[in-house]
Tab-separated table of C-alpha atoms and ligand atoms in Angstrom:
chain	number	residue	atom	x	y	z
A	1	MET	CA	3.979	-3.197	32.011
A	2	SER	CA	4.866	-5.597	29.787
A	3	GLY	CA	5.298	-9.408	30.537
A	4	MET	CA	5.809	-10.286	27.358
A	5	ALA	CA	9.999	-10.542	27.421
A	6	ARG	CA	11.115	-7.434	24.528
A	7	LYS	CA	15.156	-8.299	26.176
A	8	ARG	CA	16.617	-8.303	22.902
A	9	SER	CA	14.799	-6.307	21.257
A	10	GLN	CA	15.857	-3.346	23.938
A	11	GLN	CA	19.109	-4.393	23.204
A	12	LEU	CA	19.588	-4.032	20.310
A	13	TYR	CA	17.208	-1.362	20.004
A	14	GLU	CA	19.904	0.803	21.213
A	15	GLN	CA	22.921	-0.498	19.661
A	16	ALA	CA	21.044	0.719	16.290
A	17	CYS	CA	20.387	3.795	17.344
A	18	ILE	CA	23.730	4.407	17.082
A	19	LEU	CA	24.008	3.185	13.985
A	20	MET	CA	21.629	4.036	12.156
A	21	PRO	CA	18.947	6.899	12.476
A	22	ALA	CA	15.868	5.833	14.643
A	23	GLY	CA	17.646	2.245	14.173
A	24	VAL	CA	15.747	2.507	11.534
A	25	ASN	CA	15.504	2.124	7.363
A	26	SER	CA	11.880	3.717	7.371
A	27	PRO	CA	9.871	6.309	9.861
A	28	VAL	CA	7.315	3.975	10.746
A	29	ARG	CA	9.490	1.001	11.807
A	30	ALA	CA	10.034	3.457	15.379
A	31	PHE	CA	6.774	2.776	16.754
A	32	GLY	CA	6.774	6.544	17.854
A	33	SER	CA	3.288	6.927	16.833
A	34	VAL	CA	2.414	3.460	19.131
A	35	HIS	CA	4.923	5.367	22.080
A	36	GLY	CA	6.285	1.808	21.356
A	37	GLN	CA	10.164	0.651	21.255
A	38	PRO	CA	10.684	-1.888	17.913
A	39	LEU	CA	10.524	-5.212	18.096
A	40	PHE	CA	13.485	-6.545	16.400
A	41	ILE	CA	12.483	-9.258	14.145
A	42	GLN	CA	14.110	-12.902	13.881
A	43	SER	CA	12.286	-15.010	11.196
A	44	GLY	CA	8.838	-15.112	9.793
A	45	GLN	CA	7.464	-17.798	8.625
A	46	SER	CA	3.620	-18.869	7.231
A	47	ALA	CA	1.170	-16.215	8.577
A	48	TYR	CA	3.848	-15.345	11.545
A	49	LEU	CA	6.368	-13.833	12.648
A	50	LYS	CA	9.282	-14.449	15.521
A	51	ASP	CA	11.365	-12.320	17.671
A	52	VAL	CA	15.108	-11.993	18.911
A	53	ASP	CA	13.093	-13.298	22.387
A	54	GLY	CA	11.758	-16.252	20.804
A	55	ASN	CA	8.616	-14.925	21.170
A	56	ARG	CA	5.518	-15.342	18.135
A	57	TYR	CA	2.806	-13.542	16.790
A	58	LEU	CA	0.095	-13.551	13.650
A	59	ASP	CA	1.518	-11.059	11.406
A	60	CYS	CA	-1.077	-8.217	10.246
A	61	CYS	CA	0.918	-6.105	8.662
A	62	GLY	CA	2.781	-8.474	6.338
A	63	SER	CA	5.971	-6.595	5.724
A	64	TRP	CA	3.769	-3.403	4.756
A	65	GLY	CA	1.567	-5.081	1.700
A	66	PRO	CA	3.899	-7.568	-0.226
A	67	LEU	CA	3.446	-11.081	2.096
A	68	ILE	CA	0.057	-12.052	-0.021
A	69	LEU	CA	0.817	-15.670	0.446
A	70	GLY	CA	2.359	-14.795	3.977
A	71	HIS	CA	6.333	-15.345	4.714
A	72	GLY	CA	8.286	-18.287	2.914
A	73	HIS	CA	5.943	-19.262	0.568
A	74	PRO	CA	7.751	-22.839	-1.066
A	75	VAL	CA	6.956	-22.112	-4.581
A	76	VAL	CA	8.121	-18.814	-4.156
A	77	LEU	CA	11.541	-19.692	-1.509
A	78	ALA	CA	11.637	-22.415	-4.770
A	79	ALA	CA	11.958	-20.073	-7.593
A	80	VAL	CA	14.560	-17.714	-6.467
A	81	ARG	CA	16.725	-20.028	-4.566
A	82	GLU	CA	17.189	-21.941	-8.227
A	83	ILE	CA	17.426	-18.748	-9.778
A	84	CYS	CA	20.477	-17.355	-7.557
A	85	GLU	CA	21.614	-20.270	-9.363
A	86	ASN	CA	22.299	-18.309	-11.815
A	87	GLY	CA	23.834	-15.247	-10.282
A	88	LEU	CA	22.316	-12.046	-8.571
A	89	THR	CA	22.315	-9.381	-11.639
A	90	PHE	CA	23.310	-9.540	-14.709
A	91	GLY	CA	22.417	-4.934	-16.006
A	92	ALA	CA	21.755	-6.705	-18.648
A	93	PRO	CA	18.071	-8.519	-20.123
A	94	HIS	CA	16.932	-11.498	-19.159
A	95	GLU	CA	13.981	-13.914	-19.555
A	96	GLY	CA	13.151	-13.475	-16.383
A	97	GLU	CA	11.406	-9.371	-16.875
A	98	MET	CA	10.063	-10.678	-19.843
A	99	LYS	CA	7.965	-13.227	-17.746
A	100	LEU	CA	7.296	-10.853	-15.620
A	101	ALA	CA	6.381	-8.188	-17.507
A	102	GLU	CA	3.459	-10.539	-19.555
A	103	ALA	CA	1.941	-12.349	-16.427
A	104	VAL	CA	0.949	-8.512	-15.420
A	105	ILE	CA	0.042	-7.271	-18.970
A	106	GLN	CA	-2.705	-10.436	-19.031
A	107	SER	CA	-3.601	-9.674	-15.605
A	108	TYR	CA	-4.569	-5.919	-16.406
A	109	PRO	CA	-5.589	-4.429	-19.696
A	110	ALA	CA	-5.100	-0.895	-18.929
A	111	VAL	CA	-1.066	-2.386	-19.145
A	112	GLU	CA	0.403	-2.623	-22.358
A	113	GLN	CA	3.669	-2.222	-21.729
A	114	VAL	CA	5.349	-2.089	-18.274
A	115	ARG	CA	9.124	-1.370	-16.932
A	116	PHE	CA	10.185	-2.267	-13.431
A	117	VAL	CA	11.896	-0.065	-10.979
A	118	ASN	CA	12.615	-1.780	-7.798
A	119	SER	CA	10.193	0.649	-5.138
A	120	GLY	CA	6.473	1.402	-5.091
A	121	THR	CA	8.225	5.837	-4.855
A	122	GLU	CA	10.445	4.885	-8.185
A	123	ALA	CA	7.584	3.855	-9.552
A	124	VAL	CA	5.394	6.677	-9.123
A	125	MET	CA	8.431	9.636	-9.406
A	126	SER	CA	8.955	7.826	-12.667
A	127	ALA	CA	4.887	7.871	-14.492
A	128	LEU	CA	3.833	11.173	-13.277
A	129	ARG	CA	7.605	12.494	-14.788
A	130	LEU	CA	5.829	10.161	-17.987
A	131	ALA	CA	2.775	12.083	-17.301
A	132	ARG	CA	4.267	15.429	-17.225
A	133	GLY	CA	6.541	14.973	-20.882
A	134	ALA	CA	3.686	12.627	-22.952
A	135	THR	CA	1.271	15.985	-21.843
A	136	GLY	CA	3.547	18.910	-21.234
A	137	ARG	CA	1.849	20.097	-18.869
A	138	SER	CA	2.835	20.518	-15.401
A	139	LEU	CA	0.788	20.196	-12.549
A	140	ILE	CA	-0.284	17.409	-10.732
A	141	VAL	CA	-2.962	16.609	-9.107
A	142	LYS	CA	-2.933	14.567	-5.770
A	143	PHE	CA	-5.540	13.662	-2.809
A	144	SER	CA	-4.621	14.176	0.453
A	145	GLY	CA	-4.439	10.560	2.660
A	146	CYS	CA	-3.056	8.955	-0.175
A	147	TYR	CA	0.171	8.574	-0.168
A	148	HIS	CA	2.530	7.924	-3.307
A	149	GLY	CA	6.022	7.491	-1.783
A	150	HIS	CA	8.632	10.376	-1.376
A	151	SER	CA	9.341	11.101	-4.124
A	152	ASP	CA	10.100	15.340	-4.042
A	153	CYS	CA	6.467	16.102	-5.880
A	154	MET	CA	4.543	13.595	-3.575
A	155	LEU	CA	5.883	15.231	-0.431
A	156	VAL	CA	3.269	18.137	-0.796
A	157	GLU	CA	0.454	18.794	2.245
A	158	GLY	CA	-3.523	19.523	1.335
A	159	GLY	CA	-3.365	22.948	3.848
A	160	SER	CA	-6.714	24.695	5.292
A	161	GLY	CA	-7.682	25.365	1.449
A	162	LEU	CA	-9.799	23.040	-0.398
A	163	ALA	CA	-6.809	23.136	-3.451
A	164	THR	CA	-3.465	23.889	-2.000
A	165	PHE	CA	-0.581	24.397	-3.796
A	166	GLY	CA	3.514	23.785	-2.854
A	167	THR	CA	3.418	23.516	0.516
A	168	SER	CA	6.136	20.708	1.112
A	169	SER	CA	5.401	17.761	4.269
A	170	SER	CA	8.696	17.420	4.249
A	171	ALA	CA	12.138	19.705	5.613
A	172	GLY	CA	14.201	19.597	2.737
A	173	VAL	CA	11.876	19.994	0.061
A	174	PRO	CA	12.241	23.661	-1.999
A	175	THR	CA	8.829	25.146	-2.641
A	176	GLY	CA	9.612	24.696	-6.097
A	177	ALA	CA	9.575	20.650	-6.016
A	178	VAL	CA	6.132	21.018	-5.008
A	179	ALA	CA	4.609	24.372	-6.593
A	180	ASP	CA	3.420	21.633	-9.253
A	181	THR	CA	1.717	19.772	-6.631
A	182	CYS	CA	-2.273	20.280	-5.699
A	183	VAL	CA	-3.631	18.334	-3.399
A	184	LEU	CA	-7.834	18.058	-3.008
A	185	PRO	CA	-9.768	16.526	-0.129
A	186	LEU	CA	-10.908	12.994	-1.641
A	187	ASP	CA	-14.317	12.194	-1.901
A	188	ASP	CA	-15.993	15.610	-3.425
A	189	GLU	CA	-16.134	15.451	-7.406
A	190	GLN	CA	-16.955	19.432	-6.887
A	191	VAL	CA	-13.496	20.899	-6.391
A	192	VAL	CA	-11.497	18.795	-8.883
A	193	GLU	CA	-14.637	20.065	-11.167
A	194	ASP	CA	-13.686	24.081	-10.392
A	195	LEU	CA	-9.933	23.735	-10.347
A	196	PHE	CA	-10.286	21.973	-14.145
A	197	GLN	CA	-12.241	24.503	-15.070
A	198	SER	CA	-9.855	26.956	-13.624
A	199	ARG	CA	-6.737	25.265	-14.558
A	200	GLY	CA	-7.136	22.295	-16.921
A	201	GLU	CA	-4.860	22.992	-19.457
A	202	ASP	CA	-2.415	22.919	-17.127
A	203	ILE	CA	-3.250	19.765	-16.122
A	204	ALA	CA	-1.142	16.477	-16.643
A	205	ALA	CA	-1.713	14.244	-14.091
A	206	VAL	CA	-4.814	13.152	-11.844
A	207	VAL	CA	-3.051	10.897	-9.061
A	208	ILE	CA	-4.680	8.512	-6.586
A	209	GLU	CA	-4.871	6.016	-4.784
A	210	PRO	CA	-8.108	3.527	-6.199
A	211	ILE	CA	-7.922	2.141	-2.390
A	212	PRO	CA	-7.139	4.623	-0.034
A	213	ALA	CA	-4.576	2.192	2.292
A	214	ASN	CA	-2.239	5.150	3.944
A	215	ALA	CA	-4.366	7.214	6.219
A	216	GLY	CA	-6.996	4.574	7.707
A	217	LEU	CA	-8.754	2.623	4.763
A	218	LEU	CA	-10.401	5.580	3.251
A	219	LEU	CA	-12.750	3.342	0.392
A	220	GLN	CA	-14.532	5.782	-2.269
A	221	ARG	CA	-17.489	5.689	-4.199
A	222	GLU	CA	-17.069	3.789	-7.750
A	223	GLU	CA	-18.721	6.731	-9.301
A	224	TYR	CA	-15.758	9.069	-7.809
A	225	LEU	CA	-13.552	6.749	-9.222
A	226	GLN	CA	-15.538	7.021	-12.378
A	227	PHE	CA	-15.867	11.215	-12.702
A	228	LEU	CA	-11.933	11.770	-11.949
A	229	ARG	CA	-11.667	9.153	-15.353
A	230	GLN	CA	-13.955	11.585	-17.479
A	231	ILE	CA	-12.828	14.318	-16.015
A	232	THR	CA	-9.244	13.830	-16.290
A	233	GLN	CA	-10.363	12.603	-20.005
A	234	ARG	CA	-12.606	15.638	-21.064
A	235	PHE	CA	-9.767	17.413	-19.985
A	236	GLY	CA	-6.528	16.063	-21.739
A	237	ALA	CA	-4.636	14.988	-18.150
A	238	LEU	CA	-3.720	11.444	-17.688
A	239	LEU	CA	-5.261	9.360	-14.996
A	240	VAL	CA	-3.087	7.691	-12.914
A	241	LEU	CA	-3.460	5.090	-10.489
A	242	ASP	CA	-1.246	4.160	-7.843
A	243	GLU	CA	-2.068	0.534	-7.552
A	244	VAL	CA	0.828	-0.314	-5.357
A	245	ILE	CA	-0.832	-1.816	-2.354
A	246	SER	CA	-3.401	-2.806	-4.100
A	247	GLY	CA	-2.287	-4.372	-7.346
A	248	PHE	CA	-2.498	-7.743	-7.140
A	249	ARG	CA	-3.688	-7.458	-3.691
A	250	VAL	CA	-7.353	-7.362	-3.708
A	251	GLY	CA	-7.497	-9.147	-7.907
A	252	LEU	CA	-5.181	-10.061	-10.166
A	253	GLY	CA	-6.880	-6.969	-12.364
A	254	GLY	CA	-6.361	-4.671	-9.228
A	255	ALA	CA	-8.788	-1.758	-8.284
A	256	ALA	CA	-8.885	-1.103	-11.676
A	257	ALA	CA	-11.295	-4.288	-12.126
A	258	ARG	CA	-12.984	-4.212	-9.156
A	259	TYR	CA	-14.619	-0.806	-10.368
A	260	GLY	CA	-14.312	-1.231	-14.178
A	261	LEU	CA	-11.759	2.233	-14.582
A	262	GLU	CA	-9.832	1.715	-17.264
A	263	PRO	CA	-6.323	4.752	-16.091
A	264	ASP	CA	-3.820	5.753	-19.300
A	265	LEU	CA	-0.758	5.358	-16.048
A	266	VAL	CA	-0.380	2.375	-12.949
A	267	THR	CA	1.851	1.777	-10.336
A	268	PHE	CA	2.086	-1.639	-8.637
A	269	GLY	CA	4.417	-2.659	-5.912
A	270	LYS	CA	4.403	-4.338	-2.688
A	271	VAL	CA	3.007	-7.683	-4.030
A	272	ILE	CA	4.192	-7.754	-7.941
A	273	GLY	CA	7.799	-8.723	-6.477
A	274	GLY	CA	6.732	-11.266	-3.536
A	275	GLY	CA	8.368	-9.860	-0.516
A	276	LEU	CA	12.011	-8.756	-2.752
A	277	PRO	CA	12.334	-5.326	-3.694
A	278	VAL	CA	10.090	-4.244	-7.235
A	279	GLY	CA	7.696	-1.573	-8.657
A	280	ALA	CA	6.545	-1.554	-12.055
A	281	PHE	CA	4.670	0.925	-14.273
A	282	GLY	CA	2.476	0.851	-17.628
A	283	GLY	CA	0.248	2.007	-19.617
A	284	LYS	CA	-0.922	1.652	-23.558
A	285	ARG	CA	2.002	1.326	-25.323
A	286	GLU	CA	2.069	4.223	-27.298
A	287	LEU	CA	2.199	5.548	-24.507
A	288	MET	CA	5.442	4.147	-22.383
A	289	ALA	CA	6.782	5.235	-25.804
A	290	HIS	CA	8.024	8.640	-24.418
A	291	ILE	CA	10.875	6.374	-21.848
A	292	ALA	CA	13.960	6.506	-22.111
A	293	PRO	CA	15.072	4.856	-24.970
A	294	LEU	CA	12.305	5.310	-27.112
A	295	GLY	CA	11.503	8.976	-26.236
A	296	PRO	CA	12.653	11.775	-24.561
A	297	VAL	CA	11.965	10.768	-20.978
A	298	TYR	CA	13.958	9.713	-18.753
A	299	GLN	CA	14.184	6.671	-16.178
A	300	ALA	CA	16.485	3.637	-16.009
A	301	GLY	CA	17.531	1.628	-13.122
A	302	THR	CA	21.147	-0.102	-12.474
A	303	LEU	CA	19.175	-2.784	-10.598
A	304	SER	CA	15.807	-2.825	-12.318
A	305	GLY	CA	14.685	-6.193	-13.588
A	306	ASN	CA	16.461	-7.820	-10.959
A	307	PRO	CA	17.079	-11.930	-11.831
A	308	VAL	CA	15.702	-12.757	-8.358
A	309	ALA	CA	13.624	-10.433	-7.726
A	310	MET	CA	11.187	-10.947	-11.061
A	311	ALA	CA	11.911	-14.577	-10.054
A	312	ALA	CA	9.811	-13.164	-6.718
A	313	GLY	CA	7.144	-12.035	-8.477
A	314	LEU	CA	6.596	-14.497	-11.318
A	315	ALA	CA	6.371	-17.261	-8.584
A	316	THR	CA	3.529	-14.773	-6.283
A	317	LEU	CA	1.775	-14.127	-10.194
A	318	ARG	CA	1.343	-17.245	-11.154
A	319	VAL	CA	0.544	-18.707	-6.949
A	320	LEU	CA	-2.284	-16.206	-7.150
A	321	CYS	CA	-3.058	-16.757	-10.796
A	322	GLU	CA	-3.365	-20.855	-10.431
A	323	GLU	CA	-4.426	-21.392	-6.958
A	324	ASP	CA	-7.400	-19.613	-5.406
A	325	VAL	CA	-6.400	-17.198	-2.603
A	326	TYR	CA	-8.478	-14.122	-3.554
A	327	SER	CA	-11.932	-16.254	-3.300
A	328	ARG	CA	-9.918	-17.653	0.014
A	329	LEU	CA	-8.792	-14.000	1.555
A	330	GLU	CA	-12.355	-12.602	0.346
A	331	ASP	CA	-14.080	-15.855	2.910
A	332	LEU	CA	-11.724	-15.298	6.057
A	333	GLY	CA	-12.113	-11.337	5.370
A	334	GLN	CA	-16.299	-11.020	5.401
A	335	ARG	CA	-15.466	-13.279	8.550
A	336	PHE	CA	-13.251	-11.318	9.887
A	337	GLU	CA	-15.663	-8.439	9.259
A	338	ARG	CA	-18.772	-10.542	10.216
A	339	GLU	CA	-17.360	-11.144	14.010
A	340	VAL	CA	-15.432	-8.074	14.713
A	341	THR	CA	-17.726	-5.602	13.821
A	342	PRO	CA	-20.380	-6.110	16.859
A	343	ARG	CA	-17.527	-5.878	19.154
A	344	LEU	CA	-16.172	-2.596	17.828
A	345	LYS	CA	-19.968	-0.755	17.186
A	346	GLU	CA	-20.023	-1.023	21.005
A	347	GLU	CA	-16.984	0.678	21.596
A	348	GLY	CA	-17.604	3.428	18.739
A	349	ALA	CA	-15.574	2.082	16.418
A	350	CYS	CA	-16.200	-0.222	12.952
A	351	CYS	CA	-14.231	-1.830	10.468
A	352	ALA	CA	-13.992	-1.056	6.797
A	353	ARG	CA	-12.279	-4.510	4.908
A	354	ILE	CA	-12.557	-5.162	1.017
A	355	GLY	CA	-10.880	-8.570	0.428
A	356	SER	CA	-8.350	-8.548	2.340
A	357	ILE	CA	-7.238	-5.465	3.447
A	358	PHE	CA	-9.117	-4.178	6.762
A	359	TRP	CA	-8.901	-1.071	8.872
A	360	LEU	CA	-9.946	-0.446	12.371
A	361	ALA	CA	-11.508	3.066	12.874
A	362	PHE	CA	-11.994	4.458	16.149
A	363	GLN	CA	-15.189	5.989	15.090
A	364	PRO	CA	-18.990	5.027	14.578
A	365	LYS	CA	-18.465	5.990	10.365
A	366	ALA	CA	-15.704	4.487	8.558
A	367	PRO	CA	-14.191	7.576	6.505
A	368	ARG	CA	-13.909	8.677	2.816
A	369	SER	CA	-11.138	11.277	2.818
A	370	LEU	CA	-8.878	12.077	5.434
A	371	GLU	CA	-11.169	15.073	7.102
A	372	THR	CA	-12.772	12.716	8.488
A	373	ILE	CA	-10.958	10.909	10.471
A	374	GLU	CA	-11.009	11.432	14.127
A	375	ALA	CA	-8.237	12.675	15.622
A	376	GLU	CA	-9.179	11.015	19.216
A	377	GLY	CA	-8.664	6.973	17.094
A	378	MET	CA	-5.150	7.644	16.949
A	379	THR	CA	-4.739	7.572	20.560
A	380	ARG	CA	-6.708	5.570	21.306
A	381	TYR	CA	-4.899	2.871	18.524
A	382	ALA	CA	-1.399	3.112	20.882
A	383	GLY	CA	-3.011	1.303	23.293
A	384	PHE	CA	-4.580	-0.674	21.434
A	385	HIS	CA	-1.911	-2.355	19.551
A	386	ALA	CA	0.201	-2.908	22.587
A	387	ALA	CA	-2.914	-4.673	24.045
A	388	MET	CA	-2.505	-5.913	20.453
A	389	LEU	CA	1.439	-7.616	21.020
A	390	GLU	CA	0.377	-9.087	24.357
A	391	ARG	CA	-1.672	-11.303	22.535
A	392	GLU	CA	0.737	-12.047	19.589
A	393	ILE	CA	-0.776	-10.012	17.256
A	394	TYR	CA	1.272	-7.706	15.104
A	395	LEU	CA	-0.277	-5.224	13.485
A	396	ALA	CA	1.480	-1.858	11.924
A	397	PRO	CA	2.061	0.177	14.672
A	398	SER	CA	0.285	3.024	13.583
A	399	GLY	CA	-2.815	3.995	13.065
A	400	TYR	CA	-3.323	5.512	9.852
A	401	GLU	CA	-2.062	1.742	8.670
A	402	VAL	CA	-3.765	-0.802	7.215
A	403	GLY	CA	-3.852	-4.248	8.191
A	404	PHE	CA	-3.481	-7.160	5.949
A	405	LEU	CA	-4.488	-10.892	6.214
A	406	ASN	CA	-2.444	-13.591	4.410
A	407	ALA	CA	-3.379	-16.607	2.470
A	408	ALA	CA	-1.334	-18.558	5.045
A	409	MET	CA	-3.440	-17.373	7.212
A	410	ASP	CA	-6.845	-19.958	8.523
A	411	GLU	CA	-10.323	-20.090	9.991
A	412	GLN	CA	-8.313	-20.679	13.686
A	413	ASP	CA	-5.475	-17.536	13.059
A	414	ILE	CA	-9.218	-15.639	12.569
A	415	THR	CA	-10.582	-16.668	14.693
A	416	THR	CA	-7.246	-15.736	17.060
A	417	LEU	CA	-7.012	-12.141	16.103
A	418	VAL	CA	-11.021	-11.382	16.507
A	419	ASP	CA	-10.776	-12.911	20.387
A	420	ALA	CA	-7.481	-10.603	20.594
A	421	ILE	CA	-9.345	-7.822	19.745
A	422	ASP	CA	-12.218	-8.034	21.420
A	423	SER	CA	-10.475	-8.233	24.660
A	424	SER	CA	-7.266	-5.210	23.738
A	425	LEU	CA	-10.517	-3.072	23.485
A	426	THR	CA	-11.730	-3.434	26.564
A	427	VAL	CA	-7.306	-2.293	27.786
A	428	VAL	CA	-8.535	1.411	25.657
A	429	PRO	CA	-12.434	1.451	26.599
A	430	ARG	CA	-13.733	5.338	24.770
A	431	GLY	CA	-12.452	8.385	25.905
B	1	LIG	N1	2.225	4.623	-3.699
B	1	LIG	C1	1.739	3.992	-2.741
B	1	LIG	C2	0.217	3.115	-2.196
B	1	LIG	C3	1.983	3.103	-1.446
B	1	LIG	O1	1.013	2.730	-0.444
B	1	LIG	C4	3.529	3.412	-1.401
B	1	LIG	C5	3.462	2.353	0.545
B	1	LIG	N2	3.119	1.902	1.016
B	1	LIG	C6	3.930	3.680	-2.089
B	1	LIG	C7	3.734	4.406	-2.935
B	1	LIG	C8	5.405	3.742	-1.851
B	1	LIG	O2	6.483	2.547	-2.021
B	1	LIG	P1	7.510	2.234	-1.314
B	1	LIG	O3	7.495	2.166	-0.213
B	1	LIG	O4	8.116	1.017	-1.578
B	1	LIG	O5	8.992	3.296	-1.951
């Protein structure tokens, strides 16, 4: 079927499967949901990925979000090279941590203090522990379609009822670990109101991706997000914005600035590490004082605040501050959306987009909740994904994943992307 050489990738995949479960270190990478085999990557440069068979792709996955500047931005690479000369890790305080902390605090008004961790998962897990520790309450409310990493209490499923407690979505997560997590559908004020009316005194926090980008791109109504702010305040619960994807991606102030929200706690990851493993959580000083060693909420990490990761993150944030990256990305995004939309419409599909985050939905109208995503679209996505690879476009290997534009892309790349979508759509006609 494929005209493209994939031999070396296939060989490596077979060997990798002997060494690692499904040959990968994170499940979606195995290409299972698009019924394919993963490509093994040789290198990434600016807007492009090269695989081990010598094929070159326009990279619209961007390592799942961190690479807002594209691969190997010279400022980021120079910062990493320089800092490596001084040692890779100290396990002791250093100025690099302070510089990145300052950059985060200056960009994001709701954050007065921050603690760095090594992943988005850790950031959310720690923020929720803090929320529980600070409020003395146990219940966490999350929304179906929002992903917050793979800590036990977040691996919980929304069931058939409107509000569901305690059904874990992974083997190995005991019922007890999710018994205090409640899952509600997005985009529905009433179910939130009802839950607060019955359990408001027990709710430590509501956690949400303000720009939900893990089950397609489920852009929320601003008044809905404001409602969550108000109801949490009314009942003394905390609002935790998970900005692991949206933080520093849609602007320096993240989704909070876009929607005029002031969260109690916020989590970051991806862009903040410039391509190295970094997460962070932060909030007002008073709240952060509950964290060890100041307070009783335990949280720690051998490599947390690692100097190389801090330098990559800081260099990335500096470029984002100093160059007009967000308005360029917005221009590219607008053009992409404008050009791709008429073609998608002919196929009964549409494009959801905010800034440089986009999602091609194989349904006429962009959904706002997981429950309104049409399953048939995912079947179509598998063929679409393969057709796009043939046209040298690397999209995330799942229809539920969003795409990312990055600052290394130019107008020609957008034309290439739109043309590839146009012709790939002919390969996956409507069912
Ligand atoms: N929160 C959100 C919103 C995410 O998108 C992700 C990862 N995609 C995480 C948390 C977990 O981050 P990590 O994969 O770095 O653990």
